[in-house]
Short mmCIF file of C-alpha atoms and ligand atoms in Angstrom, two decimals:
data_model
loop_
_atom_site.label_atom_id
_atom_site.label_comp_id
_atom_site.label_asym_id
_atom_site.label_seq_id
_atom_site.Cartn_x
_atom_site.Cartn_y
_atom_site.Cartn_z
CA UNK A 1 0.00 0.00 0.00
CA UNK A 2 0.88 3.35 -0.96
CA UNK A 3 0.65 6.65 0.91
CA UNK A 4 -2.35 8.66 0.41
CA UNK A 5 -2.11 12.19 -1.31
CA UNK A 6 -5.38 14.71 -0.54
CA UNK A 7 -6.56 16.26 -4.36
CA UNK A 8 -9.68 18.33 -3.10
CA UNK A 9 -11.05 18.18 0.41
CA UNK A 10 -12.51 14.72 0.87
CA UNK A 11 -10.64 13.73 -2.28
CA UNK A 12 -7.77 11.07 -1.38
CA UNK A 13 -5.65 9.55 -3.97
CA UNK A 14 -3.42 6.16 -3.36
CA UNK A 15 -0.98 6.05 -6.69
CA UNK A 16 -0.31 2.27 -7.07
CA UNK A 17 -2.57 0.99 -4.71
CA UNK A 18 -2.77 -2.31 -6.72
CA UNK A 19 0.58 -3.78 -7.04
CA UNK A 20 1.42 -5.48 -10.91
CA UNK A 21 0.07 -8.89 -9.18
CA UNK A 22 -2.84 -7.82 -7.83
CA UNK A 23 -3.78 -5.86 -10.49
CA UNK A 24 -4.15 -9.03 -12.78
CA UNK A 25 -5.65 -11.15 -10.29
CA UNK A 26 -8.59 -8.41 -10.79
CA UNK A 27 -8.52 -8.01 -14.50
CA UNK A 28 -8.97 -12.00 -14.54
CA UNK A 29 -11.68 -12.19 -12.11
CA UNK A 30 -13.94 -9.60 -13.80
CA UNK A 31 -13.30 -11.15 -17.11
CA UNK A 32 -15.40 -13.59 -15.84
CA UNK A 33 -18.05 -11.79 -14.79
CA UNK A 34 -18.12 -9.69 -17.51
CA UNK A 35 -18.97 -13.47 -19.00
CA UNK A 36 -21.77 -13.52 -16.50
CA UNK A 37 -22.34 -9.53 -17.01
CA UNK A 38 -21.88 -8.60 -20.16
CA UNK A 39 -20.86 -4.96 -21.39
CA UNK A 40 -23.91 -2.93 -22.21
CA UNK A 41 -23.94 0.64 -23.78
CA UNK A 42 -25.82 2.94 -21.65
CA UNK A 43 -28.68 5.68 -23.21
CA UNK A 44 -29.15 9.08 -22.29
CA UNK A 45 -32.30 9.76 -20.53
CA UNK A 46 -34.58 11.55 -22.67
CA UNK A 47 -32.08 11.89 -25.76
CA UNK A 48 -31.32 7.56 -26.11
CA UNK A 49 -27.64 9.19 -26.88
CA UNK A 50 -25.54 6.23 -26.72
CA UNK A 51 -22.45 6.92 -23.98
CA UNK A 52 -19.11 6.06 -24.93
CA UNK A 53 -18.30 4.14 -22.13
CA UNK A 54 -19.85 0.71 -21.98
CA UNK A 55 -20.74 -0.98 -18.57
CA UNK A 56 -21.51 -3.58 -16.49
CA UNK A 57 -21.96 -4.14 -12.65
CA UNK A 58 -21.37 -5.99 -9.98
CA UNK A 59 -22.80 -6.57 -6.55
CA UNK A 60 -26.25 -6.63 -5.30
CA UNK A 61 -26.94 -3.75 -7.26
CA UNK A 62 -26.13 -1.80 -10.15
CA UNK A 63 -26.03 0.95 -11.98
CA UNK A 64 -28.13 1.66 -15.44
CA UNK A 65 -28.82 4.32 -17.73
CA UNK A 66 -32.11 4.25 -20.17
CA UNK A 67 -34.26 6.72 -22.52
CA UNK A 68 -36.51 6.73 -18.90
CA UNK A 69 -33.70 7.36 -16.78
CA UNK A 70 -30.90 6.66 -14.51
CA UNK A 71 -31.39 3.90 -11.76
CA UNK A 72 -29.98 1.03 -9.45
CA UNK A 73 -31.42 -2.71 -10.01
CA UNK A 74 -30.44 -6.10 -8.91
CA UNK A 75 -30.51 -7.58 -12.52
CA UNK A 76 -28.46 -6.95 -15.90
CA UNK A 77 -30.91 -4.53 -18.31
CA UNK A 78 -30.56 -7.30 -21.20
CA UNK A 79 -29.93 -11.10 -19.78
CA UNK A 80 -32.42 -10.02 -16.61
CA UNK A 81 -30.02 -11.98 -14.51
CA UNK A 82 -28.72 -11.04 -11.26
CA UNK A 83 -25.26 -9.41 -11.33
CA UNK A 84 -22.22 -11.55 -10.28
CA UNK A 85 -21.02 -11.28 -6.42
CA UNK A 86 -18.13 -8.60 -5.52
CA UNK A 87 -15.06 -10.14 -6.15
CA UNK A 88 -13.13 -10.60 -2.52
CA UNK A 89 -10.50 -8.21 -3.32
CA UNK A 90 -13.10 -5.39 -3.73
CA UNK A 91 -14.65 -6.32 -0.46
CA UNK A 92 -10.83 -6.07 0.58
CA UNK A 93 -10.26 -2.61 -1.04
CA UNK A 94 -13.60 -1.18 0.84
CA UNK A 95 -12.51 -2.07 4.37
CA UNK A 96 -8.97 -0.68 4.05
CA UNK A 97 -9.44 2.63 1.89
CA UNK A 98 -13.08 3.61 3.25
CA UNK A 99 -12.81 3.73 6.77
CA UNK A 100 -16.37 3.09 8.98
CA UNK A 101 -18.27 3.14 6.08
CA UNK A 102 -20.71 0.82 5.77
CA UNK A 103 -20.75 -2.37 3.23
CA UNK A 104 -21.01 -1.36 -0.27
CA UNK A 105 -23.89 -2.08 -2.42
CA UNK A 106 -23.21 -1.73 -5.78
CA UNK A 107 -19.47 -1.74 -8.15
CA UNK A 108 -20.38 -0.15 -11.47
CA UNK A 109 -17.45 -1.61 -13.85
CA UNK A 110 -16.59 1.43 -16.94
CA UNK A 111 -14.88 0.14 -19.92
CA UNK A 112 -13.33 3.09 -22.33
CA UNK A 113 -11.97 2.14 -25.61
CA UNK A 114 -9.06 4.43 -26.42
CA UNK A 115 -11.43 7.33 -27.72
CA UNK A 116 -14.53 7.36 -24.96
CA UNK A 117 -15.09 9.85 -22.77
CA UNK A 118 -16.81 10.76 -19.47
CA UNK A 119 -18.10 14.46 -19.19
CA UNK A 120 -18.58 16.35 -15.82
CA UNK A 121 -21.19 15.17 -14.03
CA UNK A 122 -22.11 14.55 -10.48
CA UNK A 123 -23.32 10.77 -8.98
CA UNK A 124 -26.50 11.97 -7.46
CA UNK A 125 -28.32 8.28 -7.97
CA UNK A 126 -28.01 7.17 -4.55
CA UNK A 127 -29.92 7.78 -1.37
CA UNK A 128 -27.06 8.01 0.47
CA UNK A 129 -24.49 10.68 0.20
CA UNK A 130 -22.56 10.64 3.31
CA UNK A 131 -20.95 6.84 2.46
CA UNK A 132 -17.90 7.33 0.16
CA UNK A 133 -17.27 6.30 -3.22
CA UNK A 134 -13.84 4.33 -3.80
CA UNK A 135 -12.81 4.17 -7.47
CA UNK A 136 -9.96 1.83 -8.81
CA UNK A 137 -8.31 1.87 -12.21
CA UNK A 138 -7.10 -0.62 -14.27
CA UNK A 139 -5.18 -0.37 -17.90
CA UNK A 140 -4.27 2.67 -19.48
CA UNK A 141 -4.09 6.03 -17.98
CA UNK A 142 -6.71 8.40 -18.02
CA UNK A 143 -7.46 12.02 -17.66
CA UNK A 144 -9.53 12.76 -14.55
CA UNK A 145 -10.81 15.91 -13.74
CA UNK A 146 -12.80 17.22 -10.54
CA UNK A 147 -13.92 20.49 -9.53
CA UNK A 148 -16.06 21.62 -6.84
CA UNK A 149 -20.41 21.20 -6.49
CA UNK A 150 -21.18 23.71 -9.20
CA UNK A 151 -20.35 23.36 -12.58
CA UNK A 152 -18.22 26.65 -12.93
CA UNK A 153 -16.12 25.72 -9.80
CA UNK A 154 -12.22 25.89 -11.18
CA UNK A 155 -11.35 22.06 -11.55
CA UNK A 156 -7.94 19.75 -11.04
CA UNK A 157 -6.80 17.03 -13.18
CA UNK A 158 -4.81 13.96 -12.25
CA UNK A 159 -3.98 11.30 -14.10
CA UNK A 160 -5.44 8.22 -13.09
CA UNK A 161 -3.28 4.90 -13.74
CA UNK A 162 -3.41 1.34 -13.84
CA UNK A 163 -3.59 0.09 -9.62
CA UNK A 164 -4.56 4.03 -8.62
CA UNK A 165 -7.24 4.10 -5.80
CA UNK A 166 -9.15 7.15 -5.05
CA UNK A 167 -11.58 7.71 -2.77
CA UNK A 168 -14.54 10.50 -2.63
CA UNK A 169 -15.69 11.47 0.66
CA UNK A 170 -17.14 14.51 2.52
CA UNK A 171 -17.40 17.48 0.19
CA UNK A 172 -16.22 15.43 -2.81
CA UNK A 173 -18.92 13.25 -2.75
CA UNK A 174 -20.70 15.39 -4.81
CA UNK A 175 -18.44 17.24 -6.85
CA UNK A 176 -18.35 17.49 -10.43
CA UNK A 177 -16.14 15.46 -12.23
CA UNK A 178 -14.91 13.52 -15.69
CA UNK A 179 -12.63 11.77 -17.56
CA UNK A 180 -11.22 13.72 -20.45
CA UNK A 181 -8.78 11.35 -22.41
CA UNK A 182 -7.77 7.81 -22.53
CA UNK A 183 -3.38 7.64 -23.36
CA UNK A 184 -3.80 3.96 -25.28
CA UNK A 185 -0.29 2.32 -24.41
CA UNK A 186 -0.04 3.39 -21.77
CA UNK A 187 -0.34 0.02 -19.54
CA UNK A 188 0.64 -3.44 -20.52
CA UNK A 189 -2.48 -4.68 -18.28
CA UNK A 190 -5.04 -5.65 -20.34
CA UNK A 191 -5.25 -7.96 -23.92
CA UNK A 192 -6.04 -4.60 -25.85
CA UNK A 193 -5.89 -0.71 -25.21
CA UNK A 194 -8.53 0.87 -23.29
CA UNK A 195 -9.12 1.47 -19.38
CA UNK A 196 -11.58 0.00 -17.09
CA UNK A 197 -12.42 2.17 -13.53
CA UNK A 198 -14.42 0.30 -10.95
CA UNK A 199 -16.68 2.23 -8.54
CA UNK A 200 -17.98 0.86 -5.27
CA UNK A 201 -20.65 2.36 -3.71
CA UNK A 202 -23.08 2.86 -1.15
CA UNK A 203 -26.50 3.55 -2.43
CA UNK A 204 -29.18 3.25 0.53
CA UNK A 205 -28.70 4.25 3.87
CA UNK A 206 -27.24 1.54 5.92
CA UNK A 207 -29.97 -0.32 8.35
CA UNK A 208 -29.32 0.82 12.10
CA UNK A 209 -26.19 -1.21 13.66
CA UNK A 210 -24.66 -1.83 9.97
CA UNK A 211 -21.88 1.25 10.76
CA UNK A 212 -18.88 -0.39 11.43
CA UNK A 213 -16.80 0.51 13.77
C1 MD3 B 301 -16.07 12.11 -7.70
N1 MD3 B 301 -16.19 7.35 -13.23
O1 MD3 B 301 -18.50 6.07 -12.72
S1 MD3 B 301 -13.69 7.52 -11.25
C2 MD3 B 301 -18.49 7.30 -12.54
O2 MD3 B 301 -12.94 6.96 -14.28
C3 MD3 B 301 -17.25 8.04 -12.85
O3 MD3 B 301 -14.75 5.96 -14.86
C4 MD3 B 301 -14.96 7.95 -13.64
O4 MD3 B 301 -17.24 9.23 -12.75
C5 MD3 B 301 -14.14 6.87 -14.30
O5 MD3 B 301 -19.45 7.95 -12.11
C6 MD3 B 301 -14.23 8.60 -12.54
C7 MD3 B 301 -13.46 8.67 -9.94
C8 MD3 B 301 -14.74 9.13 -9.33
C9 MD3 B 301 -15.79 8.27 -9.15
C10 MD3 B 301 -16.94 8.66 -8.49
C11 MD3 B 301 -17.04 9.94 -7.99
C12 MD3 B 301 -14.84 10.40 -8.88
C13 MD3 B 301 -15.99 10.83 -8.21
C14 MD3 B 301 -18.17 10.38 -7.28
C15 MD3 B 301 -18.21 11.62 -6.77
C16 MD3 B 301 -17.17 12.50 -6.97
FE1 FE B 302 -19.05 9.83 -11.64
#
């Protein structure tokens, strides 16, 4: 484990959290669930804009996007199946990086070809906003960029590489934030360019007695 660095308040970045080993230990295990779970290309609400980031989830719940809207379920939008369990090592990464927090919910798994994109946005889908969010990364670098909780707040960027943890707490939890650019090459990770960022989350409030000490 590396030594945390503080981006924005609340913001806490772990550069090569993940050793090499690690790292493909988890690229393995959600191959297969991305057998189980397969990639699906979100819509804009309203618009049915196709993102450019293709997803999949695991976890009790997960995260989809539709022409009605943006929700957590317990099944897959197109097989209707449940999605896979979290993988131990997330469960792992949780209880180390986000403190008393209780257990997540829901890992929404990103997958950016060399040219996709995330704009700013804020994760306002969940009920509860005082749980962090703990994001890992895994292949080639991207650009990430955060600001503050309105749009036109001045924003930071980082570079977010293959094994980086960061975690979004406090004020963060609801700032605005993207991913600008993938650099394809940049890691030797995974069988083809592209990045994948996992996001475990907390998305109802935790039942009385489930804060952990
Ligand atoms: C700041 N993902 O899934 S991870 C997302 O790299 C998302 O795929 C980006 O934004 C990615 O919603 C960024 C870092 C991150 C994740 C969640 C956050 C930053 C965040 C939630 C609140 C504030
Ligand atoms: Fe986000």
């Amino acid at each position: 484990m590396s030594a945390a660095v503080d981006i924005v308040p609340g913001c806490r970045y772990w550069p090569g959290w993940l050793d090499r080993a690690a790292q493909e230990a988890l690229a393995e295990e959600l191959r297969q669930i991305l057998v189980e779970a397969p990639l699906f290309t979100p819509l804009m609400p309203r618009t049915a804009k196709p993102f450019s980031v293709r997803m999949s989830n695991c976890g009790p719940l997960g995260w989809v996007s539709d022409v009605t809207g943006y929700r957590y379920q317990p099944t897959h939008p197109e097989t209707g199946r449940p999605w896979p369990p979290f993988p131990p090592a997330l469960t792992r990464a949780w209880d180390a990086l986000a403190g008393a927090a209780p257990a997540p919910e829901a890992c929404l798994i990103n997958w950016y070809a060399p040219t996709a994109r995330m704009g700013l946005h804020q994760d306002r889908d969940e009920e509860e906003f005082s749980a962090p969010v703990l994001s890992l990364s895994l292949g080639d670098t991207a650009l990430f960029r955060i600001g503050g909780t309105a749009r036109k707040d001045p924003t930071r960027s980082l570079r977010l590489a293959s094994g980086d943890a960061l975690l979004l707490a406090g004020p963060a939890r609801l700032a605005f934030h993207g991913i600008d650019r993938i650099y394809p090459g940049s890691s030797t990770l995974l069988k083809q360019p592209g990045r994948i960022n996992l996001t475990l989350r907390r998305v109802h409030a935790a039942p009385a007695g489930e804060i952990r000490p």
